[in-house]
XYZ file of C-alpha atoms in Angstrom:
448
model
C 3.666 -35.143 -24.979
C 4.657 -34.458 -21.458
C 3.926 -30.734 -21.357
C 0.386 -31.422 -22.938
C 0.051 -34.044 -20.142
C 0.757 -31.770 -17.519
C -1.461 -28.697 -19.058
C -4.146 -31.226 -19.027
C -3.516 -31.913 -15.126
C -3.504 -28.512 -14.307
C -6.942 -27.778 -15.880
C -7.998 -30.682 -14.539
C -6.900 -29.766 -11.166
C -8.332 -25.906 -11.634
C -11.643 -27.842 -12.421
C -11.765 -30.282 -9.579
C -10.406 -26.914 -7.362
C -13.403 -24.835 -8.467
C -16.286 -27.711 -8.499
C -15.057 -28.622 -4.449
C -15.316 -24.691 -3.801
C -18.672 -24.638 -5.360
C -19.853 -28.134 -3.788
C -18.497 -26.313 -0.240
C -20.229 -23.132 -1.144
C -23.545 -24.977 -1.994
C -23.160 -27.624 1.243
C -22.629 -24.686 3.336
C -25.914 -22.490 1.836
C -27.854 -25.523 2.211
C -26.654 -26.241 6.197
C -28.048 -22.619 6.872
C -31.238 -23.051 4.905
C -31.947 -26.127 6.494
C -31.245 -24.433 9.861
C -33.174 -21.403 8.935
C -36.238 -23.387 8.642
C -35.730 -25.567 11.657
C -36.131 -22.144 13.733
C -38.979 -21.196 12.013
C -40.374 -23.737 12.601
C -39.447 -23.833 16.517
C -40.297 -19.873 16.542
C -43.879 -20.653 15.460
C -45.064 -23.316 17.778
C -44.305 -21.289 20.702
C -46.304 -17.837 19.159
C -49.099 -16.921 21.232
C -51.459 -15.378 18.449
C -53.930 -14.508 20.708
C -51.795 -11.460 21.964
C -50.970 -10.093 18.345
C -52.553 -6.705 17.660
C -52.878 -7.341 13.782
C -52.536 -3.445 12.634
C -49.408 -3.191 15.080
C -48.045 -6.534 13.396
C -49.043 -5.373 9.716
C -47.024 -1.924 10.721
C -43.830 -4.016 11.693
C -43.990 -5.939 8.713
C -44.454 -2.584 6.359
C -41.606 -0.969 8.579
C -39.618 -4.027 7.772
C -40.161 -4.580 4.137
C -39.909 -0.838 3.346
C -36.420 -0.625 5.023
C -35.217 -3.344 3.572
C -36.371 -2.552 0.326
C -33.674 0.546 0.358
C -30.354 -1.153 2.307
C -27.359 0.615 2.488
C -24.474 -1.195 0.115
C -21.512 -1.846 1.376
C -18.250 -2.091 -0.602
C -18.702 -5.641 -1.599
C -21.529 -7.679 -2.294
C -23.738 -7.600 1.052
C -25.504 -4.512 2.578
C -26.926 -3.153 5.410
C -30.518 -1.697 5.965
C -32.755 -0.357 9.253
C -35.174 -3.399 9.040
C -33.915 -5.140 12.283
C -35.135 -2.254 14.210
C -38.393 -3.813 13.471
C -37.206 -7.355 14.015
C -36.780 -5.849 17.282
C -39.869 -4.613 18.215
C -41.486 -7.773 17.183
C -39.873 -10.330 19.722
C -39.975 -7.211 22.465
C -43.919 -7.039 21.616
C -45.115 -10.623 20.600
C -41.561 -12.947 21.098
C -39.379 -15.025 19.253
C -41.899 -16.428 16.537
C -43.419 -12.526 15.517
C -39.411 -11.775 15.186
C -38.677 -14.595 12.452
C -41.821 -13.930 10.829
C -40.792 -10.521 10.123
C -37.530 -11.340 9.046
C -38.634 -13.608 6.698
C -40.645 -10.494 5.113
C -37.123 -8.921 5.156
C -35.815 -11.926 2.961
C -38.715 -11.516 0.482
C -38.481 -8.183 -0.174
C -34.134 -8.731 -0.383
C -34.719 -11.026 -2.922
C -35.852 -8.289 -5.314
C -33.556 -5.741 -4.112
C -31.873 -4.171 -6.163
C -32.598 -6.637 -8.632
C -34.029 -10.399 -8.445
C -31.867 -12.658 -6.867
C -30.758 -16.259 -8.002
C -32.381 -19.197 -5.999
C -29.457 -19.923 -4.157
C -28.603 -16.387 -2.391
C -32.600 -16.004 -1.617
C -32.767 -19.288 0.046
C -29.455 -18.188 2.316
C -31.287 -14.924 3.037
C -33.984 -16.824 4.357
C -31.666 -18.741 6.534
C -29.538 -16.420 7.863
C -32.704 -14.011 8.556
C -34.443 -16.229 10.121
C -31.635 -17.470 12.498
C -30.497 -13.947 13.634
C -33.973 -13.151 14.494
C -34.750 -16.436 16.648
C -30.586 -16.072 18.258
C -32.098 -12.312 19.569
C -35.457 -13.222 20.050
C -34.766 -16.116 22.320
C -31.895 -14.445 23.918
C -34.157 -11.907 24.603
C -36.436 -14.141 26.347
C -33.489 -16.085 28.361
C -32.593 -12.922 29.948
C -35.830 -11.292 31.410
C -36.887 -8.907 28.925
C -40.809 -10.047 28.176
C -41.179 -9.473 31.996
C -42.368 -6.907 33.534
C -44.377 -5.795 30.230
C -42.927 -1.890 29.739
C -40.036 -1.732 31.965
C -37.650 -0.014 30.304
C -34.406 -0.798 31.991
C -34.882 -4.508 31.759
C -35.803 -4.216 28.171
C -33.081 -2.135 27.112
C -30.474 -4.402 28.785
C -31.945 -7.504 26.898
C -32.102 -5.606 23.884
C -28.753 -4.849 24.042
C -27.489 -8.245 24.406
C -30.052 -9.568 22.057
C -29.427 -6.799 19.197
C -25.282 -7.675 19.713
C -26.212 -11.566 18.918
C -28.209 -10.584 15.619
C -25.588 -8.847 14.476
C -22.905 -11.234 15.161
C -25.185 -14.054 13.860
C -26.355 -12.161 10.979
C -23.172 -10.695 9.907
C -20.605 -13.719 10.479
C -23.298 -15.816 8.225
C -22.741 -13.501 5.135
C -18.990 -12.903 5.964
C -18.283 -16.410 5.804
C -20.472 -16.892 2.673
C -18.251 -13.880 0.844
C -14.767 -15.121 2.392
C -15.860 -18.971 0.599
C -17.393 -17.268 -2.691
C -14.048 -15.106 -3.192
C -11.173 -17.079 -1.090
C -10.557 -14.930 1.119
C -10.028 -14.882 4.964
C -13.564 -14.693 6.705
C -11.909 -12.567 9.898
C -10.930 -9.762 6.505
C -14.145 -10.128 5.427
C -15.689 -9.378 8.312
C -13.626 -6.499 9.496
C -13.843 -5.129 5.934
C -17.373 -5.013 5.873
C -18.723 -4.690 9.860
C -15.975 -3.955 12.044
C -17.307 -0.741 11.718
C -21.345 -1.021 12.649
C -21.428 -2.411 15.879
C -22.635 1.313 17.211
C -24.597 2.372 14.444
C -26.530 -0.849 15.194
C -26.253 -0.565 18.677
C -27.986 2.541 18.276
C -30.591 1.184 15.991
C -31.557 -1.591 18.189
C -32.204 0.619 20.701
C -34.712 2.974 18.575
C -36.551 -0.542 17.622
C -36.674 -1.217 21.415
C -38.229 2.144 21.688
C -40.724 1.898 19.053
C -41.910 -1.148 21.458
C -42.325 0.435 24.047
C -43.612 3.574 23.259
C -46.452 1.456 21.798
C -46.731 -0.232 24.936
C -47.246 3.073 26.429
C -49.328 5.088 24.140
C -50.528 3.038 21.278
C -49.775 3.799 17.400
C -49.297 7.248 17.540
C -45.572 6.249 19.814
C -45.214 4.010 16.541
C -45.349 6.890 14.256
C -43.440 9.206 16.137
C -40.435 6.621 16.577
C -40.234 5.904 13.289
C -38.408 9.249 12.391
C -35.526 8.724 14.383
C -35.144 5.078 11.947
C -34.948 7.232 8.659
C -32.662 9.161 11.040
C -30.314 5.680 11.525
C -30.868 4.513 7.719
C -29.983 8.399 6.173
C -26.634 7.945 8.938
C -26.041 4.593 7.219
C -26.074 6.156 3.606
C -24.099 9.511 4.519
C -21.357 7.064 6.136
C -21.016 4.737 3.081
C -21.395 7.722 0.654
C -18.205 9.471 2.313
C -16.544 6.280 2.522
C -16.890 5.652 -1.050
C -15.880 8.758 -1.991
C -12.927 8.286 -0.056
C -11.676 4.925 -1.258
C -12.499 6.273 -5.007
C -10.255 9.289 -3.782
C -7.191 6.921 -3.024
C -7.432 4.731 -6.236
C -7.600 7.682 -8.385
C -4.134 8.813 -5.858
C -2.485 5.266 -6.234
C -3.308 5.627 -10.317
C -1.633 9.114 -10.175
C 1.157 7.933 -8.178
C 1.711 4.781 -10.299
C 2.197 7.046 -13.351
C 4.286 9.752 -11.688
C 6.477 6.255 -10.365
C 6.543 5.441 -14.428
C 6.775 8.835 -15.784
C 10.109 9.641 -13.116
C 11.533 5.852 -14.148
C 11.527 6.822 -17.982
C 13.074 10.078 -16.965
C 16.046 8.375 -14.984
C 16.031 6.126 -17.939
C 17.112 9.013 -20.286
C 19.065 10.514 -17.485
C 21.188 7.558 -17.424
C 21.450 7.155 -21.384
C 22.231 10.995 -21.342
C 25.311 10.101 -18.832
C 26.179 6.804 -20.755
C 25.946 9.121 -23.985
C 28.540 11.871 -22.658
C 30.826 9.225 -21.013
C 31.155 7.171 -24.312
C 31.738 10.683 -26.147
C 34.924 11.925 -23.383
C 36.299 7.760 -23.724
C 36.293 8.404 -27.250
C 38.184 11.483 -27.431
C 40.465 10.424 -24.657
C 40.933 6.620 -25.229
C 44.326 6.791 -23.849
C 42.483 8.024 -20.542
C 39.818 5.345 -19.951
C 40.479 4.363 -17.144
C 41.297 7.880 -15.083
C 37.771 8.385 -14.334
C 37.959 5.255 -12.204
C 40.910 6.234 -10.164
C 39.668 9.861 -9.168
C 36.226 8.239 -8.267
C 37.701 5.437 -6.464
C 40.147 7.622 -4.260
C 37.392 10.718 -4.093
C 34.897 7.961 -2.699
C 37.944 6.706 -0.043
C 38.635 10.599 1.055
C 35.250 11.421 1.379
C 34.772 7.983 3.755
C 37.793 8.867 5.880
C 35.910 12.842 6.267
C 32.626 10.756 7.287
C 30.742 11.850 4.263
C 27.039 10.738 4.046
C 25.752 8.419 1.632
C 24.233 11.351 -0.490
C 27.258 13.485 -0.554
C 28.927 10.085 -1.563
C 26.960 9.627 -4.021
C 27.483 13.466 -5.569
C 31.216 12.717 -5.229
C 30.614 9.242 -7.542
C 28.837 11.974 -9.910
C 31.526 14.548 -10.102
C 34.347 12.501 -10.307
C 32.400 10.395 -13.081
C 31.570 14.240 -14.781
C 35.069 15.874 -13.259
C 36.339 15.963 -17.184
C 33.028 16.218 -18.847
C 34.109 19.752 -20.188
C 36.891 18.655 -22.257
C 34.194 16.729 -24.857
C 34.024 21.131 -26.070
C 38.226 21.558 -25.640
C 39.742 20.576 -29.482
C 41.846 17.606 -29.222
C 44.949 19.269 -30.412
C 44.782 20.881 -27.166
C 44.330 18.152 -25.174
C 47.026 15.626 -26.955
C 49.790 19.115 -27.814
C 53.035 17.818 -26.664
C 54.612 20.960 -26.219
C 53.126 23.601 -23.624
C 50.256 25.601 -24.158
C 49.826 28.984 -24.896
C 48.523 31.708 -22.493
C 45.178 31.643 -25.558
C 45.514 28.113 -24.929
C 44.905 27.697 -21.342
C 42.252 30.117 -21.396
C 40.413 27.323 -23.532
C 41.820 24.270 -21.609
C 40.849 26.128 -18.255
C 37.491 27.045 -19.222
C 36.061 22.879 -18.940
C 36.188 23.378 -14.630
C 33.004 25.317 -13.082
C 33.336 28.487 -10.654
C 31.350 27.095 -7.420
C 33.955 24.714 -5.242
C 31.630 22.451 -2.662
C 33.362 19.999 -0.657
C 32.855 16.906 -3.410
C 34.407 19.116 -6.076
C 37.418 19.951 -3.626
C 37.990 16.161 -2.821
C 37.594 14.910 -6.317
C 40.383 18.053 -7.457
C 42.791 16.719 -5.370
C 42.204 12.909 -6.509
C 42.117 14.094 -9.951
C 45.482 16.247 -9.791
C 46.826 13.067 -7.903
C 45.951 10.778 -10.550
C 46.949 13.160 -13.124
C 50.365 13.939 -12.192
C 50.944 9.971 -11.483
C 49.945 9.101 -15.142
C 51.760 9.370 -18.532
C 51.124 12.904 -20.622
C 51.934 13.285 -24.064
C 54.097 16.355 -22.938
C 55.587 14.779 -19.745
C 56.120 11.790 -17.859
C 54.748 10.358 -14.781
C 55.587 11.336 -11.772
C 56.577 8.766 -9.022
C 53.447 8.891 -5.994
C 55.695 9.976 -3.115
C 56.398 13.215 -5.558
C 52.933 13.696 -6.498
C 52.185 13.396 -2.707
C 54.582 15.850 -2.506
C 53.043 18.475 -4.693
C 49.868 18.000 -2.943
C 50.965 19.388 0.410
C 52.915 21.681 -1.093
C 50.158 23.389 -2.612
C 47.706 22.303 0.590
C 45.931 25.983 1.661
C 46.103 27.329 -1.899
C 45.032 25.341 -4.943
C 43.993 22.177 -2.251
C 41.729 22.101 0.657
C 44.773 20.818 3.143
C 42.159 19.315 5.130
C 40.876 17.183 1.895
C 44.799 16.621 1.707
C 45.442 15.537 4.707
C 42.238 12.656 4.313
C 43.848 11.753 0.655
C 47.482 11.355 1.787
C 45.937 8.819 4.492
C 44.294 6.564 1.990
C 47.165 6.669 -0.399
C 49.293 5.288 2.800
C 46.572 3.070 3.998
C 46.530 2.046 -0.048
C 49.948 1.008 -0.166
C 49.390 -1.374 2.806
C 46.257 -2.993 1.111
C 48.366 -3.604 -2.015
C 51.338 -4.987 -0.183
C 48.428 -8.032 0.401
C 46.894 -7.852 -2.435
C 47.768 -8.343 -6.569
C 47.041 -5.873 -8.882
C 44.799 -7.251 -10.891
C 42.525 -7.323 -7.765
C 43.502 -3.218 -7.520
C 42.743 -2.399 -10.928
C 39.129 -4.678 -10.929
C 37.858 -2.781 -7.692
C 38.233 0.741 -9.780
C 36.801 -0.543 -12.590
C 34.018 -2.359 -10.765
C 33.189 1.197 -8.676
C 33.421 2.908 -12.323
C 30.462 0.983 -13.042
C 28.999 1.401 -10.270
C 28.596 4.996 -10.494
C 25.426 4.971 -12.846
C 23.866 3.707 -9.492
C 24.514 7.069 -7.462
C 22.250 8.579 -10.119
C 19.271 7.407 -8.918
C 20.509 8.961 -5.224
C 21.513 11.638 -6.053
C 18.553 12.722 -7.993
């Protein structure tokens, strides 16, 4: 009973998550709407119809609905057209209320674009138009642009500051309404989707501010002639997102490549490993009496090739040989390898054929640990020799079978052994070989 209780909380509480999301989403859509409509309103008492040219106005509005009727997408669910360019031109020709009444021909045509919008998204279009075109328009008009009619440096400087507050308006409006629609973090959103426009628009804003006032100067035929240089800023808008796509489709298709190389090279290691486990179990089971000589070599090859100031990679190779050091006697017959008496010269030929030719610098350090270990262990055809003999036998042969250097190293862990053991039981000995025996799977993955 309790765990049905507490699935039934947590749909409950996924329910009561997802209706406060949508009752934010809806309060906040509504807030803009409502303020949408207030400027509007405001915008319209103050138009001064009398100074409309109705073809230039009709022009604006076709500029406007026909750019907005082919936006640029971005990569989530808002986009990006030329349209504001006539926004623009309307509050530099005829003010603040011309501006929002072309925007809100740029909302009417976006609510059909690409396809018909639901209710709710048209009416924030509407909004959010209309308030980034009264923010620029009267902006516009706070900082001296209406006057003197056809100035151009005065214009272009209000248009600039103007153009920077539509965007800002405009774009953190629909950044926010994405970050609450998907949970994310609006500043993301924002840089995600615009961080990257400000001079593309910059540049746009100025080409609306141009159309103005080259139909200040010369009538329709400056309207005409500006307008190529917008298809110039909307085909730049399309090229960039184009090659952008393209891109980020290029590294998903590289991160799905490299996730199956990362899968394909972990089932490989996977069957490298049972391949090692595979040969290890095979050489235990012919040499039972041996198990735990593998562990020794390693453990005093790893110490020598510390006290040389190996790397961890040539460690690692090291925990690999000495691990593999006696690999080649899983093909030497086991009457060989358990004869009591001595071999013959046929014999050794055999028995010496396990060892490979090329002697790097692991293979010389894990030699000497394995003759060390060797000669201090039990053989069916002799008996152990005491350490300070085997020790011994080791210089002795230093220069010729050894590497005296390698020596040298092993004689001073064997000595700094002895102390360690003098504080230490061991059972504590014997678990730190076994413990580095397993460990040695691990250097796999290094060294390969």
């Amino acid at each position: 009973m309790g765990g049905r209780d507490v699935g039934r909380s947590d749909v409950g509480q996924r329910y009561v998550g997802a209706a406060l999301m949508k009752g934010r989403i809806d309060l906040y859509v509504s807030s803009i709407t409502f303020a949408g409509f207030i400027a509007l309103v405001a915008a319209t008492t103050t138009m001064r119809v009398d100074l409309f040219d109705p073809i230039m106005l009709a022009v604006l509005v076709g500029l406007a609905c026909l750019a907005q009727r082919v936006p640029v997408f971005l990569f989530r669910s808002s986009a990006i057209s030329v349209s504001f360019a006539a926004v623009i031109a309307a509050y530099v020709l005829y003010g603040t209320g011309a501006a929002v009444w072309v925007s809100l021909a740029q909302a009417l045509v976006n609510s059909v674009t690409p396809r018909r919008k639901p209710v709710r998204k048209v009416a924030f279009n509407f909004g959010s138009f209309a308030l980034s075109a009264f923010a620029a328009g009267e902006l516009y008009r706070l900082t001296g642009g209406m006057t003197p009619p056809g100035a151009i440096a005065p214009t272009l400087v209000s248009v600039g500051l103007s153009a920077a507050a539509y965007f800002l308006v405009n774009t953190s409006l629909t950044a926010i309404a994405i970050a609450m629609s998907e949970a994310q973090n609006v500043v993301s959103v924002w840089r995600t989707n615009y961080s990257w426009m400000p001079v593309n628009f910059g540049a746009t804003a100025v080409q609306g501010a141009a159309l103005a006032l080259a139909y200040q100067a010369i009538g329709l035929f400056g309207v005409f002639v500006f307008t190529v240089p917008l298809g110039v800023a909307w085909f730049s808008f399309r090229l960039y997102m184009a090659k952008s796509t393209e891109v980020r489709q290029r590294n998903e298709e590289l991160s799905t490549v490299n996730e199956l190389l990362r899968q394909t090279n972990d089932r490989l290691e996977q069957s490298h490993v049972s391949v090692i486990g595979a040969l290890i179990g095979a050489l235990e089971a012919k040499e039972s009496h041996l198990s735990g000589h593998a562990a020794t070599t390693m453990h005093y090859s790893v110490e020598v090739g510390r006290k040389l100031g190996l790397g961890t990679e040539e460690i690692a190779a090291i925990k690999l040989g000495a691990l593999f050091h006696d690999v080649g006697k899983i093909g030497v017959p086991e009457a060989l390898l358990s004869k009591s008496a001595e071999l013959t010269d046929e014999e050794w030929v055999e028995m010496r054929a396990h060892p490979g030719n090329e002697i790097p610098l692991a293979a010389q350090i894990i030699s000497v640990a394995d003759a060390y270990d060797a000669m201090t262990s039990a053989r069916p055809y002799r008996v152990a020799l005491r350490p300070k003999h085997a020790l011994r036998e080791l210089r002795a042969n230093a220069g010729t079978q050894f590497n005296p250097v390698v020596v040298e190293a092993f004689i001073q862990v064997c000595i700094e052994e002895r102390r360690r053991m003098a504080r230490a039981k061991e059972t504590v000995h014997t678990h730190q070989h076994e413990h580095m025996y397993q460990q040695a799977l691990e250097a796999v993955k290094v060294a390969s």
